[in-house]
């Protein structure tokens, strides 16, 4: 792993690790400390999974199916794919 990759890898104490949810609770992104994410949609748990990297306030997603997306953290809110997700204060289990 080079220095750039190491800088992009989140860790357990990174402020963005944990669950992010839409106001209605329908979409739930769990950013895991190992650089993976798990997205639930409605009753469908693990609808999408893949890896992510954070650089500053920018996040890049690579879905396991090959889909890519990105987002921005602005004032403690995640703006991603036309959605607004809010921080849930519960950290994910390891």
CSV table of C-alpha atoms in Angstrom, one decimal:
chain,number,residue,atom,x,y,z
A,1,UNK,CA,0.0,0.0,0.0
A,2,UNK,CA,1.4,3.4,-1.0
A,3,UNK,CA,1.1,6.6,1.1
A,4,UNK,CA,-1.8,7.9,-1.0
A,5,UNK,CA,-3.8,4.6,-0.5
A,6,UNK,CA,-3.0,4.7,3.3
A,7,UNK,CA,-4.2,8.3,3.5
A,8,UNK,CA,-7.5,7.3,1.8
A,9,UNK,CA,-8.2,4.3,4.0
A,10,UNK,CA,-10.6,5.1,6.8
A,11,UNK,CA,-10.1,3.7,10.3
A,12,UNK,CA,-12.3,2.9,13.3
A,13,UNK,CA,-11.9,6.5,14.6
A,14,UNK,CA,-12.5,8.3,11.3
A,15,UNK,CA,-15.4,10.7,11.8
A,16,UNK,CA,-17.3,9.4,8.7
A,17,UNK,CA,-17.2,5.7,9.7
A,18,UNK,CA,-20.6,4.5,10.8
A,19,UNK,CA,-24.2,4.7,9.5
A,20,UNK,CA,-25.7,7.4,7.4
A,21,UNK,CA,-29.4,7.5,6.7
A,22,UNK,CA,-31.9,9.4,4.7
A,23,UNK,CA,-34.5,11.5,6.7
A,24,UNK,CA,-37.1,8.8,6.0
A,25,UNK,CA,-34.8,6.0,6.9
A,26,UNK,CA,-35.3,4.2,3.6
A,27,UNK,CA,-31.6,4.4,2.5
A,28,UNK,CA,-28.9,3.4,5.0
A,29,UNK,CA,-25.2,3.5,4.2
A,30,UNK,CA,-22.9,1.8,6.6
A,31,UNK,CA,-19.3,2.9,6.1
A,32,UNK,CA,-17.2,0.2,7.7
A,33,UNK,CA,-13.7,0.9,9.2
A,34,UNK,CA,-12.1,-1.5,6.8
A,35,UNK,CA,-12.9,0.6,3.7
A,36,UNK,CA,-16.0,-1.4,2.7
A,37,UNK,CA,-19.6,-0.2,2.7
A,38,UNK,CA,-23.0,-1.9,2.9
A,39,UNK,CA,-26.1,-0.1,1.7
A,40,UNK,CA,-29.6,-1.1,2.6
A,41,UNK,CA,-32.7,0.1,0.8
A,42,UNK,CA,-36.1,-0.2,2.5
A,43,UNK,CA,-36.5,-3.8,3.6
A,44,UNK,CA,-33.7,-5.0,1.4
A,45,UNK,CA,-30.6,-5.3,3.6
A,46,UNK,CA,-27.2,-5.4,1.8
A,47,UNK,CA,-28.8,-4.1,-1.4
A,48,UNK,CA,-25.4,-2.8,-2.5
A,49,UNK,CA,-21.9,-3.5,-1.2
A,50,UNK,CA,-18.4,-2.5,-2.2
A,51,UNK,CA,-15.5,-0.4,-1.2
A,52,UNK,CA,-15.0,3.3,-0.6
A,53,UNK,CA,-12.3,5.9,-0.1
A,54,UNK,CA,-12.5,9.2,1.6
A,55,UNK,CA,-10.2,12.1,0.7
A,56,UNK,CA,-10.9,15.2,2.7
A,57,UNK,CA,-14.7,15.7,2.4
A,58,UNK,CA,-15.0,13.7,-0.8
A,59,UNK,CA,-16.1,10.0,-0.9
A,60,UNK,CA,-15.7,7.6,-3.9
A,61,UNK,CA,-17.7,4.3,-4.0
A,62,UNK,CA,-16.9,1.2,-6.1
A,63,UNK,CA,-19.8,-1.3,-6.0
A,64,UNK,CA,-18.9,-5.0,-6.2
A,65,UNK,CA,-20.9,-5.1,-9.4
A,66,UNK,CA,-18.7,-2.4,-11.1
A,67,UNK,CA,-21.0,0.6,-10.5
A,68,UNK,CA,-19.2,3.8,-9.3
A,69,UNK,CA,-20.5,6.8,-7.5
A,70,UNK,CA,-19.2,9.7,-5.3
A,71,UNK,CA,-20.4,12.2,-2.8
A,72,UNK,CA,-19.5,15.1,-0.6
A,73,UNK,CA,-19.7,15.6,3.2
A,74,UNK,CA,-20.9,19.1,3.7
A,75,UNK,CA,-21.5,20.5,7.2
A,76,UNK,CA,-21.9,17.0,8.7
A,77,UNK,CA,-24.3,15.8,5.9
A,78,UNK,CA,-23.5,13.3,3.1
A,79,UNK,CA,-24.7,14.4,-0.3
A,80,UNK,CA,-24.6,11.3,-2.6
A,81,UNK,CA,-26.4,10.6,-5.9
A,82,UNK,CA,-29.1,13.2,-5.3
A,83,UNK,CA,-29.8,11.9,-1.8
A,84,UNK,CA,-29.0,13.6,1.5
A,85,UNK,CA,-27.9,11.3,4.3
A,86,UNK,CA,-27.6,12.2,7.9
A,87,UNK,CA,-25.2,10.8,10.5
A,88,UNK,CA,-26.5,8.1,12.8
A,89,UNK,CA,-24.5,8.2,15.9
A,90,UNK,CA,-24.2,4.4,16.2
A,91,UNK,CA,-20.9,2.9,15.1
A,92,UNK,CA,-21.0,-0.3,13.1
A,93,UNK,CA,-20.1,-3.6,14.8
A,94,UNK,CA,-16.9,-5.2,13.6
